[in-house]
XYZ file of C-alpha atoms in Angstrom:
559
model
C 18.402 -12.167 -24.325
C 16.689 -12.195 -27.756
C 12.452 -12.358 -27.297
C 11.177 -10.867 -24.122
C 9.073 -13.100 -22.313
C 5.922 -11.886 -20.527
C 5.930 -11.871 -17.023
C 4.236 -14.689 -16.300
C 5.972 -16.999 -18.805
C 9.441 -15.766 -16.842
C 7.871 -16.541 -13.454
C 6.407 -20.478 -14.817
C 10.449 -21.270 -16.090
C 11.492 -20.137 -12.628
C 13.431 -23.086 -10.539
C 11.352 -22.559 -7.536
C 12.649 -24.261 -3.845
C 10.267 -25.821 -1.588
C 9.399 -23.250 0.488
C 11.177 -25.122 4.097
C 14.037 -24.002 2.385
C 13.605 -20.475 1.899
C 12.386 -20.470 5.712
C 15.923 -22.405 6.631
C 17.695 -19.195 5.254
C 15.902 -17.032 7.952
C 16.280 -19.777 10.437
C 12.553 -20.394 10.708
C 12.541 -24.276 12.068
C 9.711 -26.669 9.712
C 7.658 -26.657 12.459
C 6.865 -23.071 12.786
C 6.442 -22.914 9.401
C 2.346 -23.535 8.153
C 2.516 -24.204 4.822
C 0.177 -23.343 1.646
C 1.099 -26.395 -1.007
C 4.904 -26.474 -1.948
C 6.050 -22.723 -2.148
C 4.442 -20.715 -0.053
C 3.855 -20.923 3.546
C 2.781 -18.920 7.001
C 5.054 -18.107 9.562
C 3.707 -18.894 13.067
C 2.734 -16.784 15.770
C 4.459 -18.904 17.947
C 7.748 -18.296 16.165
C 7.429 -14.501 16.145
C 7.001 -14.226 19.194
C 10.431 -16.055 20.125
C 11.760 -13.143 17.869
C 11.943 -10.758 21.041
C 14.859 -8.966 21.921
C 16.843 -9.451 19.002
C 18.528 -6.989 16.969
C 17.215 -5.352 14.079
C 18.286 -4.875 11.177
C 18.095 -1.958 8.600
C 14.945 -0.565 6.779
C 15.103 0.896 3.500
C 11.799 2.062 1.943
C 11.625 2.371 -2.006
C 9.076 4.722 -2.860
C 8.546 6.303 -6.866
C 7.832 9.191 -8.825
C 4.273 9.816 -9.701
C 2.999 7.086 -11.471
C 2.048 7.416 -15.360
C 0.605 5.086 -18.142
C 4.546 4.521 -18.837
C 4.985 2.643 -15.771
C 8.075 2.937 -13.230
C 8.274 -0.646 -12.096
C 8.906 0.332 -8.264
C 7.781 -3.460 -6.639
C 10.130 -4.879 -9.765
C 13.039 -2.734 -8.294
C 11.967 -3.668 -4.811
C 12.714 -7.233 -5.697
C 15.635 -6.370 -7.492
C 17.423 -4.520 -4.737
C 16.656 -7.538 -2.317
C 18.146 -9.811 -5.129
C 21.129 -7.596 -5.526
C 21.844 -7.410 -2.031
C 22.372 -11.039 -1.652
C 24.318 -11.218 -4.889
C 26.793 -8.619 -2.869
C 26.679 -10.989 -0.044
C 24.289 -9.240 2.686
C 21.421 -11.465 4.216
C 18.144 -9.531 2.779
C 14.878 -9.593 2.148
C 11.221 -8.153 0.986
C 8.270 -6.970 2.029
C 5.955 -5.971 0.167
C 2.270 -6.091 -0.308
C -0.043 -8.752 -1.180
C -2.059 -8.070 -4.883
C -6.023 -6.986 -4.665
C -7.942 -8.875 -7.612
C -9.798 -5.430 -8.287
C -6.908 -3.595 -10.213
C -5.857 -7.483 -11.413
C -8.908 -7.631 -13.372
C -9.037 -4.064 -13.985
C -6.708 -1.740 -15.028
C -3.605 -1.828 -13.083
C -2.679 -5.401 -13.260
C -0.631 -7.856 -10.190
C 1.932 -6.491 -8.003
C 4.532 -8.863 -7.795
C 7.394 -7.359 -9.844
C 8.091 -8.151 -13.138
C 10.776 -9.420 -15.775
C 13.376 -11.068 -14.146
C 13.158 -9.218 -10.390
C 9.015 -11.164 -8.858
C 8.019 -12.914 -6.011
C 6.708 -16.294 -7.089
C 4.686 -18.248 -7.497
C 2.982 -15.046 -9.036
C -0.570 -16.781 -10.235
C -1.062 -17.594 -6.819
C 0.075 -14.461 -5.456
C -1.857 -12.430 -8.115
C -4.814 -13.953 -7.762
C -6.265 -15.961 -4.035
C -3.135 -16.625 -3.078
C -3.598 -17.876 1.004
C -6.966 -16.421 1.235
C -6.283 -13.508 3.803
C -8.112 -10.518 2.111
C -10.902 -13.167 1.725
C -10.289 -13.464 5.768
C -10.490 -9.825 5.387
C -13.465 -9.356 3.547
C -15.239 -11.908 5.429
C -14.447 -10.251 8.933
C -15.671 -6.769 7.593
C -19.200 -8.188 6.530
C -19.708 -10.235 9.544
C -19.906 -6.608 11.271
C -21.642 -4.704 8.492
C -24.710 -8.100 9.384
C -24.025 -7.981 13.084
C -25.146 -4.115 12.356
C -28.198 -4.681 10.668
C -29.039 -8.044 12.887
C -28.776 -5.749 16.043
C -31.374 -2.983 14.365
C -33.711 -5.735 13.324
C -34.234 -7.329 16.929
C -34.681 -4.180 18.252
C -31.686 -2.138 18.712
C -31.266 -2.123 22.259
C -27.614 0.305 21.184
C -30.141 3.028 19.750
C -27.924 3.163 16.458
C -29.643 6.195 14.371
C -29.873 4.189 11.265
C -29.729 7.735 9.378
C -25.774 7.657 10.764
C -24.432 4.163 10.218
C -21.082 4.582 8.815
C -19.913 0.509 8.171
C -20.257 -0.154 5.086
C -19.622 -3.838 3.063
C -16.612 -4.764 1.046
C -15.767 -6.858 -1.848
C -12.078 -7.362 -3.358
C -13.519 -6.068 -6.916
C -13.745 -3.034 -9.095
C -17.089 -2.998 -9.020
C -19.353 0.499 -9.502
C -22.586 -0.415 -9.066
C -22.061 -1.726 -5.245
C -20.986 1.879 -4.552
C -24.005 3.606 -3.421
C -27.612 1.232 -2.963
C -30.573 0.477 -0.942
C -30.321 -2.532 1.380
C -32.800 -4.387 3.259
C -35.733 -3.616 0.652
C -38.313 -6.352 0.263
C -40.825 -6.089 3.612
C -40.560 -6.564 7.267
C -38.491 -9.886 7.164
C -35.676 -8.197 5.180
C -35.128 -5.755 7.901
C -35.281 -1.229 7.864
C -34.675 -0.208 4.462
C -31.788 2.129 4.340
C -28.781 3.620 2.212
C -25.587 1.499 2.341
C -23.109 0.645 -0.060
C -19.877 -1.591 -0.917
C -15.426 0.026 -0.393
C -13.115 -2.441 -2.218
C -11.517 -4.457 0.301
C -8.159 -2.698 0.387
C -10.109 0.404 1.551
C -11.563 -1.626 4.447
C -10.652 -0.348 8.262
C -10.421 -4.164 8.912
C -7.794 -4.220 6.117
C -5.499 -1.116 7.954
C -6.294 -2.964 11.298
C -4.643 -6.147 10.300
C -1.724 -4.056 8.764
C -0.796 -2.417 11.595
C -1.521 -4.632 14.841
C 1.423 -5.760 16.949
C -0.324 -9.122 17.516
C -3.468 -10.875 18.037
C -4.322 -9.314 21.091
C -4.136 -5.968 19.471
C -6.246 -6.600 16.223
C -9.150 -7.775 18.708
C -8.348 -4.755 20.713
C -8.048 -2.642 17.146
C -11.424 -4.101 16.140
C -13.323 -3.392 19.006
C -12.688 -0.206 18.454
C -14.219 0.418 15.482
C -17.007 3.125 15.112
C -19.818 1.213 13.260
C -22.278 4.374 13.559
C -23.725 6.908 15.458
C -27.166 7.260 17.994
C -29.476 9.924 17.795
C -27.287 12.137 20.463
C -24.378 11.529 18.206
C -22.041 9.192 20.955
C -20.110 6.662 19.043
C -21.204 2.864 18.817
C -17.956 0.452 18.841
C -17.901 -2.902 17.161
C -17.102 -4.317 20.687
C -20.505 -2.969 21.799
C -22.285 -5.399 18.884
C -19.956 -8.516 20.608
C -18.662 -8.685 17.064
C -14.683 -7.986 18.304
C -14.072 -11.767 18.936
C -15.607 -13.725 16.155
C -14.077 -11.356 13.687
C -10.609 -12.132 15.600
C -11.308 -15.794 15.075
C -11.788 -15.322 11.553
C -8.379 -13.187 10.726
C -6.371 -15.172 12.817
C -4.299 -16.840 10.392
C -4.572 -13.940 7.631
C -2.668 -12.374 10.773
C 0.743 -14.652 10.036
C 3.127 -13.074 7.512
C 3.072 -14.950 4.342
C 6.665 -16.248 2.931
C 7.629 -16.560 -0.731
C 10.568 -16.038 -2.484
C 11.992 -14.396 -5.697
C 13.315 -15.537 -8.906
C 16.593 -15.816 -7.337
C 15.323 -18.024 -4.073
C 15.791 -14.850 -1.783
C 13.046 -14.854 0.799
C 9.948 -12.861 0.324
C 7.432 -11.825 2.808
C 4.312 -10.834 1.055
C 1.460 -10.048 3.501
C -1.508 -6.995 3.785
C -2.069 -4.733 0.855
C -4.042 -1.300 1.207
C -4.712 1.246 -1.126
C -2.146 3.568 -1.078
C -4.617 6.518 -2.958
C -7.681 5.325 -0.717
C -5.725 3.725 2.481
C -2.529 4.013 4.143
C -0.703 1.815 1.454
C 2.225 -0.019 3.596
C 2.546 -4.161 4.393
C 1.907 -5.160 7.315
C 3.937 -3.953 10.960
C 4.094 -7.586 12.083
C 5.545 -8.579 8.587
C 8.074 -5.815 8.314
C 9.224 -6.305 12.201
C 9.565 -9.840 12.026
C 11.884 -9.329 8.815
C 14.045 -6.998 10.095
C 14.817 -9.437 13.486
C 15.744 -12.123 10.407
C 17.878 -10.492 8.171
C 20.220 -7.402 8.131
C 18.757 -5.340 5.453
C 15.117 -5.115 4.969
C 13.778 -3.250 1.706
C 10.139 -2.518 1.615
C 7.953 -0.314 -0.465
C 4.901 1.866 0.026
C 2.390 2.361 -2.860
C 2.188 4.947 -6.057
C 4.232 7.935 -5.605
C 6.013 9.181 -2.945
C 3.429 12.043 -2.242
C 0.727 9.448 -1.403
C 2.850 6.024 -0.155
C 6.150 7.259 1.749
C 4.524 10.292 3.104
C 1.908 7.263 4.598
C 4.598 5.258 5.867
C 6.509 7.304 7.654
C 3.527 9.740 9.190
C 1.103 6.556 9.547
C 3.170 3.400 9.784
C 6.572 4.151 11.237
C 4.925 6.114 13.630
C 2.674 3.939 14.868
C 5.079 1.066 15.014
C 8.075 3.067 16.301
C 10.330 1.852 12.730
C 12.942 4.186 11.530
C 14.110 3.866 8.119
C 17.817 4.069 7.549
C 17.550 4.988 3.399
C 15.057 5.370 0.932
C 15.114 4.692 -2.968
C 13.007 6.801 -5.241
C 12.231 4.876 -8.541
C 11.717 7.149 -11.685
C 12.101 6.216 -15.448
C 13.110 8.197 -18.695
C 9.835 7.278 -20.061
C 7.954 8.524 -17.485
C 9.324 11.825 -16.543
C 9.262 12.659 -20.611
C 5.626 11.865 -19.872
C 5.621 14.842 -16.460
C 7.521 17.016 -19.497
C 4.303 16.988 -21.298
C 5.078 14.502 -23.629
C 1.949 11.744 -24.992
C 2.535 7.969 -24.645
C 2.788 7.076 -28.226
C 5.804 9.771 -28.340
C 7.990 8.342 -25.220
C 10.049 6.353 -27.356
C 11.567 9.300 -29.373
C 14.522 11.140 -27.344
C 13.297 14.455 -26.286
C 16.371 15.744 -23.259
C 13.943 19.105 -23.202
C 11.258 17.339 -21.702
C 12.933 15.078 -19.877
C 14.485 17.696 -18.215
C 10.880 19.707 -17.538
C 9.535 16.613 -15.898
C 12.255 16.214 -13.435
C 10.855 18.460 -11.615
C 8.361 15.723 -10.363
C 11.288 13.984 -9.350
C 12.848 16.995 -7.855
C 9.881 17.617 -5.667
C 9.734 14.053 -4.459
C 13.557 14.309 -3.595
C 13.326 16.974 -1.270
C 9.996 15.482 0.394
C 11.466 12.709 1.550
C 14.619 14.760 2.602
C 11.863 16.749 4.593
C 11.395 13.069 6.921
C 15.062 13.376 7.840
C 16.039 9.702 5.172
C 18.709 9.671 2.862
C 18.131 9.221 -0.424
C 19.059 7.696 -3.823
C 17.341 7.478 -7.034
C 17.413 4.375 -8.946
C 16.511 5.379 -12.823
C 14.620 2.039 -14.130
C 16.238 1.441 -17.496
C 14.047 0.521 -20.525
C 15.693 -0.415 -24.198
C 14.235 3.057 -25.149
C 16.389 5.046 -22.970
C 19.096 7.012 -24.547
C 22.465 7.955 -23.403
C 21.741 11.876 -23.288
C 18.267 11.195 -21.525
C 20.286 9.231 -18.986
C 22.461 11.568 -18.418
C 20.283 14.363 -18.024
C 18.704 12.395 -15.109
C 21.608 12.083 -13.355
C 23.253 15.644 -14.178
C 19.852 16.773 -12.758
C 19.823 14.640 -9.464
C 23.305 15.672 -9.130
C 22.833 18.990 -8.387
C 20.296 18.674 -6.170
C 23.351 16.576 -3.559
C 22.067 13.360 -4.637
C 23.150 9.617 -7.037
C 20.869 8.415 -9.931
C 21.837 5.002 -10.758
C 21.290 3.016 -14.320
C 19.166 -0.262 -13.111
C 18.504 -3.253 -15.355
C 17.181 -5.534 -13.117
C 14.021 -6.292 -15.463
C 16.381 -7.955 -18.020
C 19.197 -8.990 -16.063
C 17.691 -9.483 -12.933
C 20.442 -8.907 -9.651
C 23.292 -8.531 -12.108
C 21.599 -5.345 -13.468
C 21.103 -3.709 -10.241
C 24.764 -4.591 -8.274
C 25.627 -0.793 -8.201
C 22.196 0.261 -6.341
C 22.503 -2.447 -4.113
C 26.272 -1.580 -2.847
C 25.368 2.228 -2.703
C 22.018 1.360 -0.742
C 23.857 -0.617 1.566
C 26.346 2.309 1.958
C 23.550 4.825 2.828
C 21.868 2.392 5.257
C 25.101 1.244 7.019
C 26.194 5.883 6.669
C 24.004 6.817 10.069
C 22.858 9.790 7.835
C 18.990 8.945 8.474
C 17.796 10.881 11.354
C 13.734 9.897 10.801
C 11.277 12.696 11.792
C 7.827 12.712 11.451
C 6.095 15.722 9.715
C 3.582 16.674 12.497
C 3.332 16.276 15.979
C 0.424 14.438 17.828
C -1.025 17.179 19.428
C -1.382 19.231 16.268
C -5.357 19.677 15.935
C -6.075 17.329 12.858
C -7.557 20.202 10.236
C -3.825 21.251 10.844
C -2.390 18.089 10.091
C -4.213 17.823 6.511
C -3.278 21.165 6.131
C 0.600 20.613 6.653
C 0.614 17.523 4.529
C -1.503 19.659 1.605
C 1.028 22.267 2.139
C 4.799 20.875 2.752
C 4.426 17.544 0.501
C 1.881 18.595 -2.106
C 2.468 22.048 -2.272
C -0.974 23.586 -2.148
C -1.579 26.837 -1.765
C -4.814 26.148 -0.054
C -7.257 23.417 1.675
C -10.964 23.718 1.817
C -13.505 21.855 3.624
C -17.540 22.409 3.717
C -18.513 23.806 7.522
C -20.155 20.220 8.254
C -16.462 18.400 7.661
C -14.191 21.020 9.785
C -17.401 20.774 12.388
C -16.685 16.671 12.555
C -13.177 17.211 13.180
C -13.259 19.212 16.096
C -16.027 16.802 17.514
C -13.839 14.070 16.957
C -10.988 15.999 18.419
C -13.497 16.248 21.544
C -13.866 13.035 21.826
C -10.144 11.874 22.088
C -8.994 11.078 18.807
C -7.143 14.493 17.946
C -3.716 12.737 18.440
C -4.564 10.617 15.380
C -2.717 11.095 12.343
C -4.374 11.800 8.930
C -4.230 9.545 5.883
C -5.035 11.687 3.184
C -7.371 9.628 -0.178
C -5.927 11.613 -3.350
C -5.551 10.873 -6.577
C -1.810 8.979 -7.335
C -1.087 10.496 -10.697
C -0.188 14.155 -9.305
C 0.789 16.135 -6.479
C -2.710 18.100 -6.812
C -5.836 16.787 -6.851
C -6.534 16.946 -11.028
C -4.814 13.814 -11.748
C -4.153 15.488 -15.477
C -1.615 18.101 -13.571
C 1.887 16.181 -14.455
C 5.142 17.639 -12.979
C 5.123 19.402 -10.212
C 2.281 21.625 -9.201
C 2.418 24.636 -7.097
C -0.514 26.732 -5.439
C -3.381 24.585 -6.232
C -6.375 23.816 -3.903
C -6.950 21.046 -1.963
C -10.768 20.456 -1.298
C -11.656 17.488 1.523
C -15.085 16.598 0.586
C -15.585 13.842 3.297
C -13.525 12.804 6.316
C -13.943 9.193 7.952
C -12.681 8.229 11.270
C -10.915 5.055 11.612
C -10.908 4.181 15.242
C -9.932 1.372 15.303
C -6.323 1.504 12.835
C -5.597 4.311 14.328
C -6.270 7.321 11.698
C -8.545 10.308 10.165
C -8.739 9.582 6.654
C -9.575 12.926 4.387
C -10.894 11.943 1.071
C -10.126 15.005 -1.512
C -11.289 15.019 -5.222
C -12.795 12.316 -7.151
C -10.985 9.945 -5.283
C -13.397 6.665 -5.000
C -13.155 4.365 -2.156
C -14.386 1.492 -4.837
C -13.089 1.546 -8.542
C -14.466 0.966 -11.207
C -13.482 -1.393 -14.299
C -12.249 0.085 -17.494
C -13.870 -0.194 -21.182
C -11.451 -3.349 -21.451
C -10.575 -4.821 -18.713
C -7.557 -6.868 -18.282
C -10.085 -9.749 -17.327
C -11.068 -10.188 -20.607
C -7.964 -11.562 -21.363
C -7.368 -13.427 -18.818
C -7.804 -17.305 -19.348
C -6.634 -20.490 -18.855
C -4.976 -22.063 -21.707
C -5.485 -25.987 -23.421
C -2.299 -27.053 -20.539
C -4.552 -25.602 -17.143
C -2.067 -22.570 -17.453
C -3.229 -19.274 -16.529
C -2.730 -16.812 -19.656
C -2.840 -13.026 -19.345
C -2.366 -12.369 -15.961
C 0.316 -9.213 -15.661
């Protein structure tokens, strides 16, 4: 192959089709296709709706090890396994979620694969792409000013402004919106009071969207979110502000699937994005069902590691949307489990089998978790040029006696070609009937419970602590009806505990929830443990300080 190319330079030399025909693959007529310039396009309403009643086809979920500063490239295999399944001659295709600029600019860089397995165009995807988590962000502060409007003409509600809970967002690290004073400045400026700014992925309105059926849902979704408290503590609903309808109006086309394609013209939906460490992590429900009434094999992905993203999707998402995944890929790399063996960054390209073989036991761990959810599993071992042929083979003599397949992948450098083995075997395990998808808690358990099973059977905590004042909020809200919610749990990504220094895999650590937030409206309790922040902040060098255009109007730097 001689140089690699970056990324981005691989995605610009891509032959890109006009986007009609990527939609003529899934048999989505012109007309019910909106489209955003030449390669990327909505999908109507209209058309999803004639969807009904048609058979689905199979979901697999590919899910990863713990991430590390080595990377694991799970979205890259995503892409790849979508591109290999074509090359074997199924009708696939991806979904996957849609980049925040915060960890663009920041750290973490885009999320739309990389090497020769990406969505395209991947500037546009990476960076505004067709402006839903503006829609997003947009719809969120609407409420957060129908809030403080209602307080300053005289809050007829009787909101206790000490127990306003809505909050602003903004799609950008950005520490210093965290925790402020608002409204300072004298009487016209409105009641002076604590407030402060979540990311956008962390947004309710950003779950909502994610996981409504259709339109009439995410205005039924939003009314029901809990903007604050009054003095006697009874809930106050953004449908009691009127503020349900015009935020409708303004996320009604962020509400239509995006399409795209990859590198290899396969089709691509690329549509929601939260958190996975913060937020529930998963694409959208109307994405992922349309897909799977358009294609035989749909392969999706939830965010970080398996602890935090498939755990999410299968106790949040395919519960809520009644999915059942029929296989699941974990994606781990040499480099990377060295790294869980204890081994330092600037090391990983030495061979070391003996701590390879310590920091399978991340893998190991992440194995039988998903086993727990009743999915069949494979692990797809992302190759890099530093790999060695007694490294790889410890991987998969390791894998192999725990029942399972670990299977070389080179889709980075040789895009579907390098992953034809993964794709045949994934189709194998979907088409098997092995899966037999189960849920890790019931409804009725009482939510304390829930976060306590999760802490216990996935992380492997020995222990979960809460102040008096957070187990006291549960059992209110368990009072008031939502008890049957499940629990999306904000932890770090980078281990199963909550020190994201503890690499491998853990065992009797604690689990302290510091704050619990009810999300009414998606449909979930979220437990925030550790130093988890609901908005990041930027790095000593962020990845936006190289990040330009260059003398041809080309973006440089984006990753």
């Amino acid at each position: 192959m001689g140089e690699f190319k970056s990324d981005i330079e691989i995605a610009r030399a891509a032959t890109k089709k006009p986007i009609q025909d990527i939609g003529a693959k899934l048999g989505i007529p012109v007309e019910q296709l909106v489209p955003y310039g030449h390669e990327k396009a909505k999908v109507s309403a209209e058309f999803i709706r004639s969807l009904d009643g048609r058979p689905e086809g199979k979901l697999i979920l590919v899910t990863a090890i713990n991430p590390t500063p080595a990377g694991e490239g799970k979205t890259t295999t995503t892409v790849g396994l979508v591109d290999g399944l074509n090359r074997i001659g199924k009708k696939a295709m991806v979904c996957i979620r849609e980049p925040s600029l915060g960890p663009c600019f920041g750290v973490k860089g885009g999320a739309a694969g990389g090497g020769h397995a990406q969505v395209v165009p991947m500037e546009d995807i990476n960076l505004h792409f067709t402006g839903d988590f503006h829609a997003i962000t947009s719809a969120h502060n609407l409420l957060a000013a129908m809030v403080d409007n209602h307080i300053y003409w005289g809050n007829a509600l009787d909101i206790d402004v000490r127990r306003i809970t809505w909050r602003r967002a903004m799609d950008m690290n950005d520490r210093a919106l965290r925790q402020m004073v608002g409204s300072l400045g004298g009487v016209a400026n409105g009641f002076p009071r604590e407030c402060g700014f979540d990311i956008t992925v962390a947004s309710e309105v950003m779950a909502i969207l994610c996981l409504a059926a259709d339109l009439a849902d995410l205005e039924r979704r939003l009314g029901d979110i809990i903007v604050g408290y009054r003095r006697d503590k009874s809930p106050v609903f953004a449908r009691d502000l009127k503020a349900d309808g015009a935020m409708t109006v303004l996320l009604k086309d962020a509400m239509q699937p995006n399409l795209v394609q990859t590198l290899e013209n396969n089709p691509a939906f690329v549509h929601g994005g939260p958190f996975a460490n913060i937020a529930h992590g998963c694409n959208s429900v109307i994405a992922t069902k349309t897909a799977l009434k358009l294609a035989d094999y749909v392969v999706t992905e939830a965010g970080f590691g398996a602890d935090l993203g498939a755990e999410k999707f299968f106790d949040i998402k395919c519960r809520k949307a009644g999915l059942e995944p029929a296989a699941a890929v974990i994606v781990a790399t040499v480099r990377a489990l060295k790294m869980n063996g204890g081994v330092k960054k600037d090391d990983l390209g030495s061979e070391n089998v003996e701590a390879l073989t310590r920091g399978c036991a991340n893998l190991g761990r992440h194995i039988a978790n998903v086993r727990r959810f009743g999915v069949p599993v494979i692990v797809a071992i992302n190759h890099f040029t530093s790999d060695t042929d007694a490294e790889v083979a410890a991987v998969k003599e390791y894998v192999s006696r725990l029942g399972g397949d670990a299977i070389v992948c080179r889709h980075w450098a040789d895009g579907s070609a390098g992953i034809e083995e993964l794709a045949q075997r994934v189709a194998e395990l979907a088409d098997s009937g092995q899966a037999a998808f189960k849920s890790l808690y019931p409804d009725a358990m009482p939510l304390m419970e829930k976060i306590e099973t999760v802490a216990s059977k996935i992380y492997h905590a020995a222990e979960v602590t809460a102040a008096k004042t957070v187990r006291d909020q549960l059992v209110a809200w368990e009072a008031q009806g939502y008890g049957h919610l499940p629990v999306c749990i904000a932890k770090t990504q980078y281990s199963f505990s909550t020190d994201p220094a503890l690499r491998g895999a853990p065992e009797g650590h604690v689990v302290n929830v510091r704050e619990v937030r009810l999300s009414a409206g998606a449909g979930f309790v979220v437990a925030i443990t550790g130093e988890i922040m609901t908005m990041p902040g930027l790095p000593s060098s962020p990845a936006a300080e190289r990040i330009a255009l260059n003398a041809q109007g080309f973006v440089e730097g984006l990753f």
